[in-house]
Short mmCIF file of C-alpha atoms in Angstrom, two decimals:
data_model
loop_
_atom_site.label_atom_id
_atom_site.label_comp_id
_atom_site.label_asym_id
_atom_site.label_seq_id
_atom_site.Cartn_x
_atom_site.Cartn_y
_atom_site.Cartn_z
CA SER A 97 109.24 120.49 100.17
CA TYR A 98 106.87 123.37 99.60
CA GLU A 99 108.07 126.79 100.71
CA LEU A 100 106.74 130.32 100.91
CA THR A 101 109.31 133.06 100.29
CA GLN A 102 109.10 136.55 101.75
CA PRO A 103 111.63 139.41 101.74
CA PRO A 104 113.33 139.61 105.16
CA SER A 105 112.69 143.32 105.53
CA VAL A 106 110.73 146.22 104.06
CA SER A 107 111.07 149.88 105.00
CA VAL A 108 108.49 152.59 104.43
CA SER A 109 107.99 156.21 105.43
CA PRO A 110 104.91 157.15 107.44
CA GLY A 111 101.93 157.81 105.18
CA GLN A 112 103.42 155.87 102.28
CA THR A 113 102.37 152.48 100.91
CA ALA A 114 104.11 149.32 102.05
CA THR A 115 104.03 146.17 99.95
CA ILE A 116 105.10 142.75 101.20
CA THR A 117 105.24 139.81 98.84
CA CYS A 118 104.96 136.07 99.36
CA SER A 119 105.80 133.66 96.59
CA GLY A 120 105.43 129.92 96.33
CA ASP A 121 104.94 127.23 93.75
CA LYS A 122 101.24 126.92 92.87
CA LEU A 123 100.35 129.55 95.51
CA GLY A 124 97.77 130.80 93.04
CA ASP A 125 95.90 127.49 93.48
CA LYS A 126 95.74 127.95 97.26
CA TYR A 127 94.46 130.64 99.59
CA ALA A 128 96.93 132.97 101.28
CA SER A 129 96.50 134.52 104.68
CA TRP A 130 98.56 137.23 106.38
CA TYR A 131 99.39 137.74 110.05
CA GLN A 132 100.81 140.73 111.88
CA GLN A 133 103.01 140.06 114.89
CA LYS A 134 104.17 142.92 117.04
CA ALA A 135 107.07 142.47 119.43
CA GLY A 136 106.14 140.24 122.34
CA GLN A 137 102.63 139.56 121.05
CA SER A 138 100.79 136.68 119.41
CA PRO A 139 100.12 136.79 115.67
CA LEU A 140 96.99 138.60 114.48
CA LEU A 141 95.11 137.65 111.31
CA VAL A 142 94.91 140.70 109.03
CA ILE A 143 94.02 139.11 105.67
CA TYR A 144 92.43 135.75 104.82
CA GLN A 145 91.32 134.08 101.60
CA ASP A 146 93.85 136.19 99.66
CA SER A 147 92.05 139.52 100.04
CA GLU A 148 89.42 139.39 102.78
CA ARG A 149 89.82 141.54 105.86
CA PRO A 150 88.60 140.30 109.26
CA SER A 151 86.32 142.47 111.32
CA GLY A 152 88.27 145.14 113.15
CA ILE A 153 91.21 145.26 110.76
CA PRO A 154 91.70 148.77 109.31
CA GLU A 155 90.85 149.34 105.66
CA ARG A 156 94.43 150.35 104.92
CA PHE A 157 95.31 146.63 104.96
CA SER A 158 94.58 144.85 101.70
CA GLY A 159 95.65 141.65 100.00
CA SER A 160 95.89 140.43 96.45
CA ILE A 161 97.30 137.56 94.44
CA SER A 162 98.75 137.40 90.97
CA GLY A 163 100.07 134.17 89.60
CA ASN A 164 102.04 132.53 92.38
CA THR A 165 102.71 135.70 94.36
CA ALA A 166 100.48 137.02 97.13
CA THR A 167 100.88 140.64 98.19
CA LEU A 168 99.99 142.44 101.40
CA THR A 169 99.56 146.18 100.90
CA ILE A 170 99.37 148.70 103.70
CA SER A 171 98.20 152.08 102.46
CA GLY A 172 98.99 155.19 104.48
CA THR A 173 101.31 153.23 106.73
CA GLN A 174 101.35 154.30 110.34
CA ALA A 175 103.98 153.88 113.03
CA MET A 176 101.71 151.36 114.75
CA ASP A 177 101.99 149.09 111.71
CA GLU A 178 105.65 148.38 112.45
CA ALA A 179 105.74 144.62 113.01
CA ASP A 180 106.69 141.27 111.53
CA TYR A 181 104.31 140.00 108.85
CA TYR A 182 103.88 136.35 107.92
CA CYS A 183 102.08 134.82 104.98
CA GLN A 184 100.48 131.41 105.38
CA ALA A 185 98.90 128.85 103.09
CA TRP A 186 97.60 125.31 103.24
CA ASP A 187 98.97 122.58 101.00
CA SER A 188 95.97 120.41 100.14
CA ASP A 189 98.22 117.63 98.83
CA THR A 190 100.06 117.06 102.11
CA GLU A 191 97.50 118.79 104.38
CA ASP A 192 100.36 120.75 105.85
CA VAL A 193 100.20 124.38 106.89
CA LEU A 194 103.02 126.56 105.64
CA PHE A 195 104.32 129.87 106.90
CA GLY A 196 106.58 132.23 105.05
CA GLY A 197 109.79 133.22 106.77
CA GLY A 198 108.38 136.58 107.81
CA THR A 199 109.04 140.18 106.80
CA LYS A 200 110.06 142.86 109.26
CA LEU A 201 108.28 146.09 108.38
CA THR A 202 110.08 149.20 109.57
CA VAL A 203 108.29 152.54 109.49
CA LEU A 204 111.04 155.13 109.31
CA GLN B 153 84.30 136.72 123.37
CA VAL B 154 86.63 134.00 122.08
CA GLN B 155 89.65 133.38 124.28
CA LEU B 156 92.46 130.85 124.16
CA VAL B 157 94.39 130.78 127.42
CA GLN B 158 97.56 128.74 127.55
CA SER B 159 99.43 127.28 130.48
CA GLY B 160 102.46 128.96 131.97
CA ALA B 161 106.14 128.91 131.09
CA GLU B 162 108.08 125.69 131.50
CA VAL B 163 111.73 124.84 132.02
CA LYS B 164 112.72 121.33 131.07
CA LYS B 165 115.90 119.29 130.89
CA PRO B 166 117.06 117.68 127.64
CA GLY B 167 115.33 114.37 127.07
CA ALA B 168 112.25 115.32 129.06
CA SER B 169 108.71 115.93 127.80
CA VAL B 170 106.49 118.98 128.08
CA LYS B 171 102.71 119.25 127.90
CA VAL B 172 101.15 122.61 127.11
CA SER B 173 97.44 123.28 127.54
CA CYS B 174 95.13 125.66 125.70
CA LYS B 175 91.76 126.40 127.35
CA ALA B 176 89.12 127.75 125.01
CA SER B 177 86.09 129.83 125.92
CA GLY B 178 83.47 131.96 124.21
CA TYR B 179 82.56 129.51 121.44
CA SER B 180 81.50 125.92 120.75
CA PHE B 181 84.75 124.05 121.38
CA THR B 182 84.14 120.98 119.25
CA GLY B 183 83.09 122.91 116.16
CA TYR B 184 86.65 123.79 115.18
CA TYR B 185 90.18 122.55 114.67
CA MET B 186 93.03 123.58 116.95
CA HIS B 187 96.51 124.00 115.56
CA TRP B 188 99.84 124.31 117.31
CA ALA B 189 102.79 126.35 116.09
CA ARG B 190 106.05 127.42 117.65
CA GLN B 191 108.50 130.27 117.34
CA ALA B 192 112.13 129.92 118.37
CA PRO B 193 113.83 133.05 119.73
CA GLY B 194 114.24 135.57 116.91
CA GLN B 195 112.84 133.15 114.34
CA GLY B 196 109.67 132.73 112.33
CA LEU B 197 106.54 130.68 112.88
CA GLU B 198 106.70 126.91 112.47
CA TRP B 199 103.56 124.79 112.17
CA MET B 200 103.49 121.61 114.26
CA GLY B 201 100.12 120.06 113.57
CA ARG B 202 96.39 120.14 114.24
CA ILE B 203 93.65 118.28 116.03
CA ASN B 204 89.99 117.98 115.11
CA LEU B 205 88.35 118.94 118.39
CA HIS B 206 85.19 116.95 117.54
CA SER B 207 86.70 113.61 116.48
CA GLY B 208 90.15 113.87 118.04
CA GLY B 209 91.76 113.12 114.68
CA THR B 210 95.23 114.56 114.24
CA LYS B 211 97.64 115.62 111.51
CA TYR B 212 101.25 116.31 112.45
CA ALA B 213 104.02 118.00 110.51
CA GLN B 214 106.49 115.41 109.34
CA LYS B 215 109.27 117.04 111.35
CA PHE B 216 107.48 116.27 114.60
CA GLN B 217 106.03 112.85 113.77
CA GLY B 218 106.74 110.40 116.58
CA ARG B 219 107.58 113.15 119.04
CA VAL B 220 104.39 115.21 119.30
CA THR B 221 100.97 114.22 120.58
CA MET B 222 97.92 116.46 120.40
CA THR B 223 94.86 115.64 122.47
CA ARG B 224 91.79 117.37 123.82
CA ASP B 225 89.38 117.14 126.74
CA THR B 226 85.99 118.29 125.51
CA SER B 227 84.54 118.32 129.05
CA ILE B 228 86.76 121.28 129.95
CA SER B 229 87.23 122.76 126.45
CA THR B 230 90.96 122.29 126.57
CA ALA B 231 93.47 121.19 123.96
CA TYR B 232 96.90 119.82 124.75
CA MET B 233 100.21 119.52 122.95
CA GLU B 234 102.86 117.19 124.33
CA LEU B 235 106.39 117.17 122.91
CA SER B 236 108.83 114.49 123.97
CA ARG B 237 112.60 113.94 123.81
CA LEU B 238 113.27 117.62 124.14
CA THR B 239 116.54 119.20 123.02
CA SER B 240 117.80 122.77 123.19
CA ASP B 241 116.43 123.28 119.66
CA ASP B 242 112.93 122.96 121.11
CA THR B 243 113.34 126.14 123.14
CA ALA B 244 110.56 128.31 121.75
CA VAL B 245 107.24 129.99 122.37
CA TYR B 246 104.46 127.53 121.62
CA TYR B 247 101.09 128.81 120.39
CA CYS B 248 97.68 127.26 119.97
CA ALA B 249 95.51 128.76 117.24
CA ARG B 250 91.90 128.18 116.22
CA GLU B 251 91.02 127.23 112.67
CA PRO B 252 87.46 128.21 111.72
CA GLY B 253 87.19 125.27 109.35
CA GLY B 254 85.77 124.96 105.87
CA ILE B 255 87.82 125.07 102.70
CA ILE B 256 90.17 127.72 104.02
CA VAL B 257 92.80 126.91 106.63
CA ASP B 258 93.74 129.99 108.59
CA PHE B 259 93.78 131.04 112.22
CA ASP B 260 91.37 133.62 113.58
CA TYR B 261 92.34 133.41 117.27
CA TRP B 262 95.64 132.64 118.94
CA GLY B 263 96.64 131.85 122.49
CA GLN B 264 99.04 134.12 124.33
CA GLY B 265 101.92 131.69 123.88
CA THR B 266 103.84 129.46 126.28
CA LEU B 267 107.60 129.75 126.59
CA VAL B 268 109.31 126.40 126.86
CA THR B 269 112.98 126.54 127.76
CA VAL B 270 115.10 123.41 127.42
CA SER B 271 118.30 123.64 129.38
CA SER B 272 120.51 121.37 131.41
#
């Protein structure tokens, strides 16, 4: 079955750049989205269509894709960015939605 | 503004069923898909399936086939997810999420979540 793989955890110092990756077979042929989930809250869409940012999401959040790896980059990371981040894609062959396992971002 | 408001927490016994509702407001209900996902304690997100709010057509994740039913009532802009034959592994927060539609499948609004606890 199709899977999306994320690192379990990423640590970053305040003001530095955090990068979270998401890899999957043929991910480059699909669109990746990214969600932020803070403790006790519902997920929040921060990136869609690989690199587009919804209204209201700070410019420090950006997305990119290279080959079969999507990347979420948070520039000038702030303490408020500490959260779990999930990538998501849609498999057009099975019409299933897939989530990565999630990455816990710690801002030290 | 768009809102998805889910029903309250449930406690169920093993073998029972649970039905969670998701009331939408602030947009044209039938113009979108509604998806359901769940999150077990301390775990990641797991997609369960989706319903076309216009036609009622559904697509379920294979894991839940035969055990999940997604419906909607367009007169009250509410989507439902019913899960049967519950076990302790079904203890989780269940979310509804709106898909804007088109060629991209992603979720721009989420409900607040409904905790379902399965315990004898």
